[in-house]
Amino acid sequence: MTGSIAALGAGLAVIGAGIGIGQIGGKAMEGISRQPEAAGKIQTAMIIAAALVEGVALFGVIVALLGNK
Amino acid sequence: MELVTPEWGLVAWTTITFLILLVLLKAFAWKPIMSAINDREKSIEDALLKAEAAKEEMSRLTGENESLIKQARAERDLILHEAKKVKDQMIADAKEIAHKEGARMIELARVEINNQKAIAMADVKNQVATLSIQIAEKLLQKQLEDQKSQDELVAQLLKEVKL
Amino acid sequence: MDFSHILNSKKITLSVVLSIFSLLFTYKAFAVQEQKTQEIAVESKEAEKFDPSATILEHIGDSHYFHVGGHIAFPLPVILYTNKGLEIFSSEQFEEGEKVYQGKYYKYALIKDKIKAVTGEDKTIDESAGLIDFSITKNVASMWMSVLLLFIIFFSVASAYKKREGKAPKGLQSLLEPVILFIRDDVALPNIGYKYQRFMPLLLTVFFFILINNLIGMVPFFPGGSNVTGNIAVTFVLAVITLIVVNVNGNKYYWKHIFAPDVPFWLYPIMWVVELAGIISKPFALMVRLFANIMAGHVIVIALISLIFIFQTLGIAPVSVAFTLFIDVLELLVAFLQAFIFTMLMALFIGSAVEEHHH
């Protein structure tokens, strides 16, 4: 039972990260299409931002793993 | 839970391994690699700078050469011009001298000719005079052999004289 | 690099896809089951009642044996620190975890792949031993092999640089030089600034250490198959190194920003708590990110393979293999991406610590 609840928690955390990273990716695409010459810089910034968002989601996953057993 | 609990044995071994890796790679890999890359970049940059400098030097030299050639050409022209002038001068001088000399010689010749002519004339005059006198003497002797002709002459002469 | 959002969403989409095609195959599985069960039952006892989560945990966890394939496994040396002294013996003594080994000081047994001091044959755990396991486990052995590989690669590259001084790179050298230059020009230089040279060896070592362990971890058989960077102990060490490097190199602006930020003084206590939490949470995030990404990759691959055993049919194998291939290709990208992100964020944190002016 706790395992399933932990899995739900992990899933919820991943939803948040998915939305966040989706936003970042989408906006980065917009930015690149608007300014293709800045693609390199935008990509680097995008990866960093995505990594930070993902980090928060992974905290959630880790907490879920902690609660797993 | 078990998954996210670090095992201390693995932590210790990872620390040791990573530090050894860091130290050895730093000493024997990163140092030579980075310095080689930096050196190469520097040498490439130097080479580029040198090429640029050489190019500049080249263009400078070319310019210099060109100006030298121009100068030389101008000098040559000048020399030629001068030489021509000198030549002309010389020719002119020579001509003048020759002219003068010729004139002088002509003058001399004329003077000589005149002299000779004068001498010859004088001679001729003398001879003519002598001859005339002789002729006249003879003529007079002949004409005035008789009294009558003498008288006639005197009369004629007297007639001619108008007072 | 630019598809990281897809990489992360895979964790969501994959579970959806998985559930859909497992639904599709459930009824087919029943049809084939009867013929297959007999064959599988002969093969091993566990196959009768296959527990995927146990298999997954076993594969992503550490082990005292190095499995080559099938039932062939190398025993690895066991080094135990007890309160009475050091114990060194081979993991062969456990005979696949069946037997209790009588050491010099205590009796030891393998319980769930972990060595425990026990009181007797009934495997009751003896807590008084103060046991710390310093064994050369599968992860340690695998890590040493990748380190050896790194030494071979980079010493040969370094000698190539010495031999071909001033010349254009060639072979392995020309493969790695762009990567090294990438770390220098796109990771270290923009994030750290002109002081980058001091941190280059660390950044390069971290990058290649993570990368090679990620890549070797993807090889499903010996000498790969272990989950080095997907083990929290390894990422913990890397994160602690980051924490130490960042805070040892922090200049006065960095510390001023933490202890005397531009806020009213009565807010200082709150700011201190927040900033100290920030100091810890940055490397903590690094640790968790690398660990979770690599572990998730391994989990998904084994989960996909496990489907064959869950449904006990070979009919699912092509799908399972195709998906595994897809995930493996994705993991190849993740291996590079995570090594890059770890190095990048490390450079970013170091950069924020050595920056001259904060405002």
Coordinates of C-alpha atoms in Angstrom, one line a residue:
Chain A
M1 CA 0.0 0.0 0.0
T2 CA 2.7 2.5 0.9
G3 CA 4.5 1.4 -2.2
S4 CA 1.6 2.4 -4.4
I5 CA 1.2 5.7 -2.6
A6 CA 4.9 6.4 -3.1
A7 CA 4.5 5.6 -6.8
L8 CA 1.6 8.0 -7.0
G9 CA 3.8 10.6 -5.3
A10 CA 6.5 10.0 -7.8
G11 CA 4.0 10.2 -10.6
L12 CA 2.7 13.6 -9.3
A13 CA 6.3 14.9 -9.1
V14 CA 7.0 13.8 -12.6
I15 CA 3.8 15.6 -13.9
G16 CA 5.1 18.9 -12.5
A17 CA 8.5 18.4 -14.0
G18 CA 6.9 17.4 -17.3
I19 CA 4.9 20.6 -17.4
G20 CA 7.9 22.7 -16.4
I21 CA 10.3 21.1 -18.8
G22 CA 7.7 21.3 -21.6
Q23 CA 7.4 25.0 -21.0
I24 CA 11.1 25.4 -21.0
G25 CA 11.5 23.4 -24.2
G26 CA 8.6 25.2 -25.9
K27 CA 9.8 28.6 -25.0
A28 CA 13.3 27.7 -26.1
M29 CA 11.9 26.6 -29.5
E30 CA 10.1 29.8 -29.8
G31 CA 13.2 31.7 -28.9
I32 CA 15.3 29.8 -31.4
S33 CA 12.8 30.3 -34.2
R34 CA 12.7 34.0 -33.4
Q35 CA 16.5 34.2 -33.2
P36 CA 18.1 31.3 -34.9
E37 CA 21.6 32.8 -34.5
A38 CA 21.2 32.6 -30.7
A39 CA 20.4 28.9 -30.8
G40 CA 23.6 27.8 -29.1
K41 CA 23.1 30.1 -26.1
I42 CA 19.4 29.3 -25.8
Q43 CA 20.1 25.6 -25.9
T44 CA 22.7 25.8 -23.1
A45 CA 20.4 27.9 -20.9
M46 CA 17.5 25.6 -21.7
I47 CA 19.5 22.5 -20.6
I48 CA 20.5 24.1 -17.4
A49 CA 16.9 25.3 -16.6
A50 CA 15.6 21.8 -17.5
A51 CA 18.2 20.2 -15.3
L52 CA 17.1 22.4 -12.4
V53 CA 13.5 21.6 -12.9
E54 CA 14.2 18.0 -13.3
G55 CA 16.3 18.1 -10.1
V56 CA 13.2 19.2 -8.1
A57 CA 11.2 16.4 -9.7
L58 CA 13.8 13.9 -8.8
F59 CA 13.7 15.0 -5.2
G60 CA 10.1 13.9 -5.3
V61 CA 11.0 10.6 -6.9
I62 CA 13.7 10.0 -4.3
V63 CA 11.2 10.8 -1.5
A64 CA 8.9 8.3 -3.1
L65 CA 11.7 5.7 -3.2
L66 CA 12.5 6.5 0.5
G67 CA 8.9 5.7 1.3
N68 CA 8.9 2.6 -0.8
K69 CA 10.3 0.3 1.8
Chain B
M1 CA 15.1 3.2 1.1
E2 CA 17.9 0.8 0.6
L3 CA 18.4 2.2 -2.9
V4 CA 19.0 5.7 -1.7
T5 CA 21.3 4.9 1.2
P6 CA 24.9 5.2 0.2
E7 CA 27.0 2.2 1.3
W8 CA 30.1 3.5 3.1
G9 CA 32.4 0.9 1.6
L10 CA 31.5 2.0 -1.9
V11 CA 31.8 5.7 -0.8
A12 CA 35.3 5.0 0.5
W13 CA 36.4 3.2 -2.6
T14 CA 34.9 5.8 -4.9
T15 CA 36.6 8.6 -3.1
I16 CA 40.0 6.8 -3.2
T17 CA 39.5 5.8 -6.8
F18 CA 38.3 9.3 -7.9
L19 CA 41.1 11.1 -6.1
I20 CA 43.8 8.8 -7.6
L21 CA 42.2 9.2 -11.0
L22 CA 42.2 13.0 -10.6
V23 CA 45.8 13.2 -9.4
L24 CA 47.2 10.8 -12.1
L25 CA 45.2 12.3 -14.9
K26 CA 46.0 15.8 -13.8
A27 CA 49.7 15.0 -13.7
F28 CA 50.1 12.8 -16.8
A29 CA 47.2 13.6 -19.0
W30 CA 45.5 17.0 -18.5
K31 CA 48.7 18.9 -18.0
P32 CA 50.5 17.7 -21.2
I33 CA 47.2 17.8 -23.2
M34 CA 46.1 21.2 -22.1
S35 CA 49.6 22.7 -22.5
A36 CA 49.9 21.0 -25.9
I37 CA 46.6 22.4 -27.0
N38 CA 47.4 25.9 -25.6
D39 CA 50.9 25.8 -27.2
R40 CA 49.4 24.8 -30.5
E41 CA 46.7 27.4 -30.4
K42 CA 49.4 29.9 -29.5
S43 CA 51.6 28.8 -32.3
I44 CA 48.8 28.9 -34.7
E45 CA 47.9 32.4 -33.5
D46 CA 51.6 33.4 -33.8
A47 CA 51.8 31.9 -37.2
L48 CA 48.7 33.9 -38.3
L49 CA 50.1 37.0 -36.8
K50 CA 53.4 36.4 -38.5
A51 CA 51.7 35.7 -41.8
E52 CA 49.8 39.0 -41.3
A53 CA 53.1 40.8 -40.5
A54 CA 54.8 39.1 -43.5
K55 CA 52.0 40.2 -45.7
E56 CA 52.3 43.7 -44.4
E57 CA 56.0 43.6 -44.8
M58 CA 55.6 42.3 -48.3
S59 CA 53.2 45.0 -49.3
R60 CA 55.5 47.5 -47.7
L61 CA 58.5 46.1 -49.6
T62 CA 56.5 46.0 -52.8
G63 CA 55.6 49.7 -52.2
E64 CA 59.2 50.4 -51.5
N65 CA 60.3 48.6 -54.6
E66 CA 57.8 50.4 -56.7
S67 CA 58.9 53.7 -55.3
L68 CA 62.5 52.7 -55.8
I69 CA 61.8 51.7 -59.4
K70 CA 60.0 55.0 -59.9
Q71 CA 62.9 56.9 -58.4
A72 CA 65.3 55.0 -60.6
R73 CA 63.3 55.6 -63.6
A74 CA 63.1 59.3 -62.8
E75 CA 66.8 59.3 -62.2
R76 CA 67.5 57.5 -65.5
D77 CA 65.3 60.0 -67.2
L78 CA 67.1 62.8 -65.6
I79 CA 70.4 61.4 -66.5
L80 CA 69.4 60.8 -70.0
H81 CA 68.0 64.2 -70.2
E82 CA 71.1 65.7 -68.9
A83 CA 73.2 63.6 -71.2
K84 CA 71.1 64.8 -74.1
K85 CA 71.5 68.3 -72.9
V86 CA 75.3 67.9 -72.6
K87 CA 75.4 66.3 -76.0
D88 CA 73.4 69.0 -77.5
Q89 CA 75.5 71.5 -75.8
M90 CA 78.6 69.8 -77.0
I91 CA 77.3 69.6 -80.5
A92 CA 76.3 73.2 -80.4
D93 CA 79.6 74.2 -78.9
A94 CA 81.5 72.2 -81.5
K95 CA 79.4 73.7 -84.2
E96 CA 80.0 77.2 -83.0
I97 CA 83.7 76.6 -82.6
A98 CA 83.8 75.1 -86.1
H99 CA 81.8 77.9 -87.4
K100 CA 84.0 80.5 -85.7
E101 CA 87.1 78.7 -86.9
G102 CA 85.7 78.5 -90.4
A103 CA 84.8 82.1 -90.4
R104 CA 88.2 83.0 -89.0
M105 CA 89.9 80.9 -91.7
I106 CA 87.7 82.4 -94.4
E107 CA 88.5 85.8 -93.1
L108 CA 92.2 85.0 -93.0
A109 CA 92.0 83.6 -96.5
R110 CA 90.1 86.7 -97.7
V111 CA 92.7 88.9 -96.1
E112 CA 95.4 86.9 -97.7
I113 CA 93.6 86.9 -101.0
N114 CA 93.1 90.7 -100.7
N115 CA 96.7 91.1 -99.9
Q116 CA 97.8 89.0 -102.7
K117 CA 95.4 90.8 -105.0
A118 CA 96.7 94.1 -103.9
I119 CA 100.2 93.0 -104.4
A120 CA 99.3 91.6 -107.8
M121 CA 97.4 94.8 -108.7
A122 CA 100.2 96.9 -107.5
D123 CA 102.5 94.8 -109.7
V124 CA 100.1 95.0 -112.6
K125 CA 99.8 98.8 -112.1
N126 CA 103.5 99.2 -112.0
Q127 CA 103.9 97.2 -115.1
V128 CA 101.0 99.0 -116.8
A129 CA 102.4 102.2 -115.8
T130 CA 105.8 101.3 -117.0
L131 CA 104.3 100.0 -120.2
S132 CA 102.2 103.0 -120.6
I133 CA 105.1 105.3 -120.1
Q134 CA 107.1 103.3 -122.5
I135 CA 104.3 103.3 -125.0
A136 CA 103.7 107.0 -124.4
E137 CA 107.4 107.7 -124.8
K138 CA 107.5 105.7 -128.0
L139 CA 104.3 107.4 -129.2
L140 CA 105.6 110.8 -128.3
Q141 CA 108.9 110.1 -129.9
K142 CA 107.2 109.1 -133.1
Q143 CA 104.7 111.9 -133.2
L144 CA 106.9 114.6 -132.3
E145 CA 109.5 113.7 -134.7
D146 CA 108.6 116.7 -137.0
Q147 CA 108.0 120.3 -136.1
K148 CA 104.7 120.6 -137.7
S149 CA 103.0 118.0 -135.7
Q150 CA 104.4 119.6 -132.6
D151 CA 102.9 122.8 -133.6
E152 CA 99.6 121.3 -134.4
L153 CA 99.4 119.7 -131.1
V154 CA 100.1 122.7 -129.3
A155 CA 97.5 124.4 -131.2
Q156 CA 95.0 121.8 -130.5
L157 CA 95.8 121.8 -126.9
L158 CA 95.4 125.5 -126.8
K159 CA 92.1 125.2 -128.4
E160 CA 90.9 122.9 -125.9
V161 CA 91.8 125.1 -123.1
K162 CA 88.8 127.4 -122.4
L163 CA 89.5 130.4 -120.4
Chain C
M1 CA 21.4 17.9 -26.2
D2 CA 18.4 19.9 -27.1
F3 CA 16.0 17.1 -26.5
S4 CA 16.3 16.9 -22.8
H5 CA 12.7 17.6 -22.3
I6 CA 11.8 14.6 -24.3
L7 CA 14.3 12.5 -22.3
N8 CA 12.5 13.4 -19.2
S9 CA 9.0 13.0 -20.5
K10 CA 10.0 9.5 -21.5
K11 CA 9.5 8.4 -17.9
I12 CA 5.9 9.4 -18.2
T13 CA 5.2 8.3 -21.7
L14 CA 7.0 5.1 -21.3
S15 CA 4.8 3.9 -18.4
V16 CA 1.8 4.7 -20.5
V17 CA 3.1 2.8 -23.5
L18 CA 4.1 0.0 -21.3
S19 CA 0.7 -0.4 -19.8
I20 CA -0.9 -0.2 -23.2
F21 CA 1.1 -2.9 -24.8
S22 CA 1.1 -5.1 -21.8
L23 CA -2.7 -4.9 -22.0
L24 CA -2.4 -6.0 -25.7
F25 CA -0.3 -8.9 -24.9
T26 CA -2.0 -10.2 -21.8
Y27 CA -4.6 -12.3 -23.6
K28 CA -2.1 -13.5 -26.2
A29 CA 0.1 -14.6 -23.3
F30 CA -2.5 -16.9 -22.0
A31 CA -2.7 -18.7 -25.3
V32 CA 0.9 -19.4 -25.5
Q33 CA 1.4 -19.8 -21.8
E34 CA 0.7 -23.5 -21.5
Q35 CA 3.3 -24.6 -24.0
K36 CA 5.9 -22.3 -22.6
T37 CA 5.5 -22.8 -18.9
Q38 CA 6.9 -26.3 -19.0
E39 CA 10.1 -25.1 -20.7
I40 CA 10.6 -22.2 -18.3
A41 CA 9.8 -24.3 -15.3
V42 CA 12.7 -26.6 -16.2
E43 CA 15.0 -23.8 -16.6
S44 CA 14.9 -22.4 -13.0
K45 CA 12.9 -22.5 -9.9
E46 CA 12.5 -18.7 -9.7
A47 CA 10.9 -18.6 -13.1
E48 CA 7.8 -20.1 -11.7
K49 CA 7.1 -17.1 -9.7
F50 CA 9.0 -14.3 -11.4
D51 CA 9.3 -11.2 -9.2
P52 CA 10.3 -8.3 -11.5
S53 CA 10.9 -5.8 -8.8
A54 CA 13.3 -8.1 -7.0
T55 CA 15.1 -8.7 -10.3
I56 CA 15.3 -5.0 -11.0
L57 CA 16.6 -4.2 -7.6
E58 CA 19.2 -7.0 -7.8
H59 CA 20.4 -5.7 -11.2
I60 CA 20.7 -2.1 -10.3
G61 CA 22.1 -2.8 -6.9
D62 CA 25.6 -3.8 -5.9
S63 CA 26.8 -7.4 -5.6
H64 CA 29.7 -9.4 -4.3
Y65 CA 29.8 -11.4 -7.5
F66 CA 30.6 -10.2 -11.0
H67 CA 28.2 -11.9 -13.3
V68 CA 29.5 -12.7 -16.7
G69 CA 26.4 -14.3 -18.1
G70 CA 24.1 -17.1 -17.3
H71 CA 25.2 -18.7 -14.1
I72 CA 28.9 -17.8 -14.5
A73 CA 30.1 -15.3 -12.0
F74 CA 33.4 -14.1 -10.6
P75 CA 33.7 -14.1 -6.9
L76 CA 35.1 -10.8 -5.6
P77 CA 37.2 -10.2 -2.6
V78 CA 35.4 -9.3 0.6
I79 CA 37.0 -6.8 3.0
L80 CA 35.2 -6.3 6.3
Y81 CA 36.0 -3.9 9.0
T82 CA 34.8 -5.1 12.4
N83 CA 35.4 -3.8 15.8
K84 CA 37.9 -6.6 16.3
G85 CA 39.9 -6.1 13.2
L86 CA 40.0 -6.5 9.4
E87 CA 38.7 -9.6 7.7
I88 CA 39.6 -10.5 4.1
F89 CA 38.3 -13.5 2.2
S90 CA 36.7 -14.3 -1.1
S91 CA 33.0 -14.1 -1.7
E92 CA 33.3 -17.7 -3.0
Q93 CA 33.0 -18.8 0.6
F94 CA 29.3 -17.8 0.7
E95 CA 28.6 -20.2 -2.2
E96 CA 26.0 -18.0 -3.8
G97 CA 24.7 -16.8 -0.4
E98 CA 23.8 -20.3 0.7
K99 CA 26.4 -20.8 3.4
V100 CA 27.5 -19.0 6.5
Y101 CA 31.2 -18.3 6.6
Q102 CA 33.2 -18.6 9.8
G103 CA 35.6 -15.7 9.7
K104 CA 38.4 -14.9 12.1
Y105 CA 36.2 -12.9 14.5
Y106 CA 32.6 -13.5 13.6
K107 CA 30.3 -15.6 11.4
Y108 CA 29.2 -13.9 8.2
A109 CA 26.3 -14.6 5.8
L110 CA 25.0 -13.0 2.6
I111 CA 21.6 -11.7 3.3
K112 CA 19.9 -10.0 0.3
D113 CA 23.3 -9.5 -1.3
K114 CA 24.6 -7.7 1.7
I115 CA 27.2 -9.2 4.1
K116 CA 26.0 -9.3 7.7
A117 CA 27.6 -10.7 10.8
V118 CA 25.4 -13.5 12.1
T119 CA 25.2 -15.5 15.3
G120 CA 24.7 -18.9 13.8
E121 CA 23.4 -20.9 10.9
D122 CA 19.9 -19.5 11.4
K123 CA 21.3 -16.2 10.0
T124 CA 20.3 -14.0 13.0
I125 CA 22.0 -10.7 12.5
D126 CA 24.6 -9.9 15.1
E127 CA 24.6 -6.1 15.5
S128 CA 27.5 -6.1 18.0
A129 CA 30.1 -6.6 15.3
G130 CA 30.1 -3.0 14.2
L131 CA 30.5 -4.3 10.6
I132 CA 31.5 -1.9 7.8
D133 CA 31.7 -3.5 4.4
F134 CA 34.8 -2.4 2.4
S135 CA 34.5 -5.2 -0.1
I136 CA 35.6 -4.9 -3.7
T137 CA 32.1 -5.2 -5.0
K138 CA 30.9 -5.4 -8.5
N139 CA 30.6 -1.6 -8.7
V140 CA 34.1 -1.1 -7.3
A141 CA 35.6 -3.6 -9.8
S142 CA 33.7 -2.1 -12.6
M143 CA 34.7 1.4 -11.6
W144 CA 38.3 0.3 -11.5
M145 CA 38.1 -1.1 -15.0
S146 CA 36.6 2.1 -16.3
V147 CA 39.4 4.0 -14.5
L148 CA 41.9 1.7 -16.1
L149 CA 40.3 2.4 -19.5
L150 CA 40.5 6.1 -18.8
F151 CA 44.2 5.8 -17.9
I152 CA 44.9 3.8 -21.1
I153 CA 42.9 6.3 -23.3
F154 CA 44.3 9.5 -21.8
F155 CA 47.9 8.4 -21.3
S156 CA 48.0 7.4 -24.9
V157 CA 46.4 10.6 -26.0
A158 CA 48.8 12.6 -23.9
S159 CA 51.8 10.7 -25.4
A160 CA 50.3 11.4 -28.8
Y161 CA 50.3 15.1 -27.9
K162 CA 54.0 14.9 -26.9
K163 CA 54.9 12.9 -30.0
R164 CA 53.1 15.0 -32.4
E165 CA 53.9 18.3 -30.9
G166 CA 52.5 21.3 -32.8
K167 CA 50.9 19.0 -35.4
A168 CA 47.2 18.4 -36.1
P169 CA 45.5 15.8 -33.9
K170 CA 45.1 12.2 -35.3
G171 CA 43.1 9.2 -34.4
L172 CA 41.9 9.0 -30.8
Q173 CA 43.4 12.3 -30.2
S174 CA 41.2 14.0 -32.8
L175 CA 38.2 12.3 -31.3
L176 CA 38.8 13.6 -27.8
E177 CA 40.2 17.0 -28.6
P178 CA 36.9 18.5 -29.6
V179 CA 35.4 17.1 -26.3
I180 CA 38.2 18.6 -24.2
L181 CA 37.9 21.9 -26.1
F182 CA 34.1 21.8 -25.6
I183 CA 34.6 21.4 -21.8
R184 CA 37.0 24.3 -21.9
D185 CA 35.3 26.7 -24.2
D186 CA 31.6 26.0 -23.6
V187 CA 31.6 24.7 -20.0
A188 CA 34.5 26.1 -18.0
L189 CA 35.2 29.4 -19.7
P190 CA 31.7 30.9 -19.8
N191 CA 30.8 29.7 -16.3
I192 CA 34.0 30.2 -14.3
G193 CA 35.6 33.1 -16.2
Y194 CA 39.3 33.8 -16.5
K195 CA 40.2 31.6 -13.5
Y196 CA 39.0 28.5 -15.3
Q197 CA 42.4 27.0 -15.8
R198 CA 42.7 25.9 -12.2
F199 CA 39.5 23.9 -12.4
M200 CA 40.0 22.3 -15.8
P201 CA 41.6 19.1 -14.5
L202 CA 38.7 18.5 -12.1
L203 CA 36.0 19.3 -14.6
L204 CA 37.6 17.1 -17.3
T205 CA 38.1 14.2 -14.8
V206 CA 34.5 14.4 -13.6
F207 CA 33.2 14.6 -17.1
F208 CA 35.1 11.6 -18.4
F209 CA 34.6 9.6 -15.2
I210 CA 30.9 10.0 -15.4
L211 CA 30.8 9.5 -19.1
I212 CA 32.8 6.3 -19.2
N213 CA 30.9 4.8 -16.3
N214 CA 27.6 5.7 -17.9
L215 CA 28.7 4.1 -21.2
I216 CA 30.2 1.0 -19.6
G217 CA 27.0 0.6 -17.5
M218 CA 25.1 0.3 -20.7
V219 CA 27.0 -2.7 -21.9
P220 CA 24.8 -5.5 -20.8
F221 CA 27.5 -8.1 -20.2
F222 CA 31.0 -8.3 -18.7
P223 CA 32.8 -6.0 -18.2
G224 CA 29.8 -3.7 -18.2
G225 CA 26.4 -4.5 -16.6
S226 CA 27.1 -2.7 -13.4
N227 CA 25.4 0.5 -12.3
V228 CA 28.2 2.6 -11.1
T229 CA 26.9 6.1 -11.8
G230 CA 23.4 4.9 -11.0
N231 CA 24.5 4.1 -7.4
I232 CA 24.0 6.8 -4.9
A233 CA 27.3 6.2 -3.1
V234 CA 29.2 7.2 -6.3
T235 CA 27.2 10.3 -7.0
F236 CA 27.3 11.1 -3.4
V237 CA 31.1 11.2 -3.5
L238 CA 31.0 13.4 -6.7
A239 CA 28.6 15.7 -5.0
V240 CA 30.7 16.0 -1.9
I241 CA 33.7 16.8 -4.0
T242 CA 31.7 19.5 -5.7
L243 CA 30.6 20.9 -2.3
I244 CA 34.1 20.9 -1.0
V245 CA 35.6 22.5 -4.2
V246 CA 32.9 25.2 -4.3
N247 CA 33.2 26.2 -0.7
V248 CA 36.9 26.0 -0.4
N249 CA 37.3 28.3 -3.4
G250 CA 34.5 30.7 -2.4
N251 CA 35.8 34.2 -2.2
K252 CA 34.7 37.1 0.0
Y253 CA 31.8 38.0 -2.3
Y254 CA 30.5 34.5 -2.2
W255 CA 30.6 34.5 1.6
K256 CA 29.2 38.0 1.9
H257 CA 26.3 37.0 -0.3
I258 CA 25.6 34.2 2.2
F259 CA 26.2 35.8 5.5
A260 CA 25.6 39.5 4.8
P261 CA 23.2 39.8 1.9
D262 CA 21.6 43.1 0.9
V263 CA 18.6 42.7 3.1
P264 CA 17.5 44.3 6.4
F265 CA 19.6 42.9 9.2
W266 CA 16.6 41.3 11.0
L267 CA 16.2 39.0 8.0
Y268 CA 19.7 37.7 8.4
P269 CA 18.8 34.6 10.4
I270 CA 16.2 33.6 7.8
M271 CA 18.7 34.3 5.0
W272 CA 21.4 32.2 6.7
V273 CA 19.1 29.2 6.9
V274 CA 18.0 29.7 3.3
E275 CA 21.5 30.1 2.0
L276 CA 22.9 27.2 3.9
A277 CA 20.1 25.1 2.6
G278 CA 21.2 26.3 -0.8
I279 CA 24.8 25.3 -0.3
I280 CA 23.7 21.8 0.6
S281 CA 20.9 21.4 -1.9
K282 CA 22.9 22.3 -5.0
P283 CA 25.3 19.4 -4.7
F284 CA 22.4 17.3 -3.4
A285 CA 20.5 18.0 -6.6
L286 CA 23.6 17.0 -8.6
M287 CA 23.8 13.7 -6.7
V288 CA 20.2 12.9 -7.1
R289 CA 20.0 13.9 -10.7
L290 CA 22.8 11.7 -11.9
F291 CA 21.8 8.8 -9.7
A292 CA 18.1 8.9 -10.7
N293 CA 18.7 9.4 -14.4
I294 CA 21.1 6.6 -14.8
M295 CA 19.2 4.3 -12.4
A296 CA 16.0 5.0 -14.3
G297 CA 17.6 4.0 -17.5
H298 CA 18.7 0.7 -16.1
V299 CA 15.4 0.1 -14.5
I300 CA 13.5 0.7 -17.7
V301 CA 15.8 -1.6 -19.7
I302 CA 15.4 -4.4 -17.2
A303 CA 11.7 -3.8 -16.8
L304 CA 11.3 -4.2 -20.6
I305 CA 13.3 -7.3 -20.6
S306 CA 11.4 -8.6 -17.6
L307 CA 8.2 -8.4 -19.6
I308 CA 9.3 -11.5 -21.4
F309 CA 9.4 -13.3 -18.1
I310 CA 6.4 -11.7 -16.6
F311 CA 4.2 -12.9 -19.5
Q312 CA 6.3 -16.0 -19.9
T313 CA 6.1 -15.8 -23.7
L314 CA 8.6 -15.3 -26.4
G315 CA 6.0 -13.6 -28.4
I316 CA 6.6 -10.4 -26.6
A317 CA 10.3 -10.6 -27.1
P318 CA 10.5 -8.6 -30.4
V319 CA 8.5 -5.7 -28.9
S320 CA 10.5 -5.9 -25.8
V321 CA 13.8 -5.9 -27.7
A322 CA 12.7 -3.1 -30.0
F323 CA 11.8 -0.9 -27.0
T324 CA 15.0 -1.8 -25.2
L325 CA 16.9 -0.8 -28.3
F326 CA 15.0 2.5 -28.4
I327 CA 15.7 3.1 -24.7
D328 CA 19.3 2.1 -25.1
V329 CA 19.8 4.7 -27.9
L330 CA 18.1 7.3 -25.7
E331 CA 20.3 6.2 -22.8
L332 CA 23.3 6.8 -25.0
L333 CA 22.2 10.4 -25.3
V334 CA 21.5 10.5 -21.6
A335 CA 24.9 9.2 -20.8
F336 CA 26.5 12.2 -22.6
L337 CA 23.8 14.6 -21.4
Q338 CA 24.1 13.8 -17.7
A339 CA 27.9 13.9 -17.8
F340 CA 27.6 17.3 -19.5
I341 CA 25.0 18.6 -17.1
F342 CA 26.9 17.5 -14.1
T343 CA 30.1 19.1 -15.3
M344 CA 28.2 22.2 -16.4
L345 CA 26.5 22.7 -13.1
M346 CA 29.7 22.0 -11.3
A347 CA 31.3 24.7 -13.3
L348 CA 28.4 27.0 -12.7
F349 CA 28.6 26.5 -8.9
I350 CA 32.3 27.0 -8.9
G351 CA 31.8 30.1 -11.1
S352 CA 29.4 31.6 -8.6
A353 CA 31.9 31.0 -5.8
V354 CA 34.9 32.6 -7.5
E355 CA 33.0 35.4 -9.2
E356 CA 34.5 38.8 -8.4
H357 CA 31.2 40.8 -8.1
H358 CA 27.9 39.4 -7.2
H359 CA 25.7 42.4 -7.9

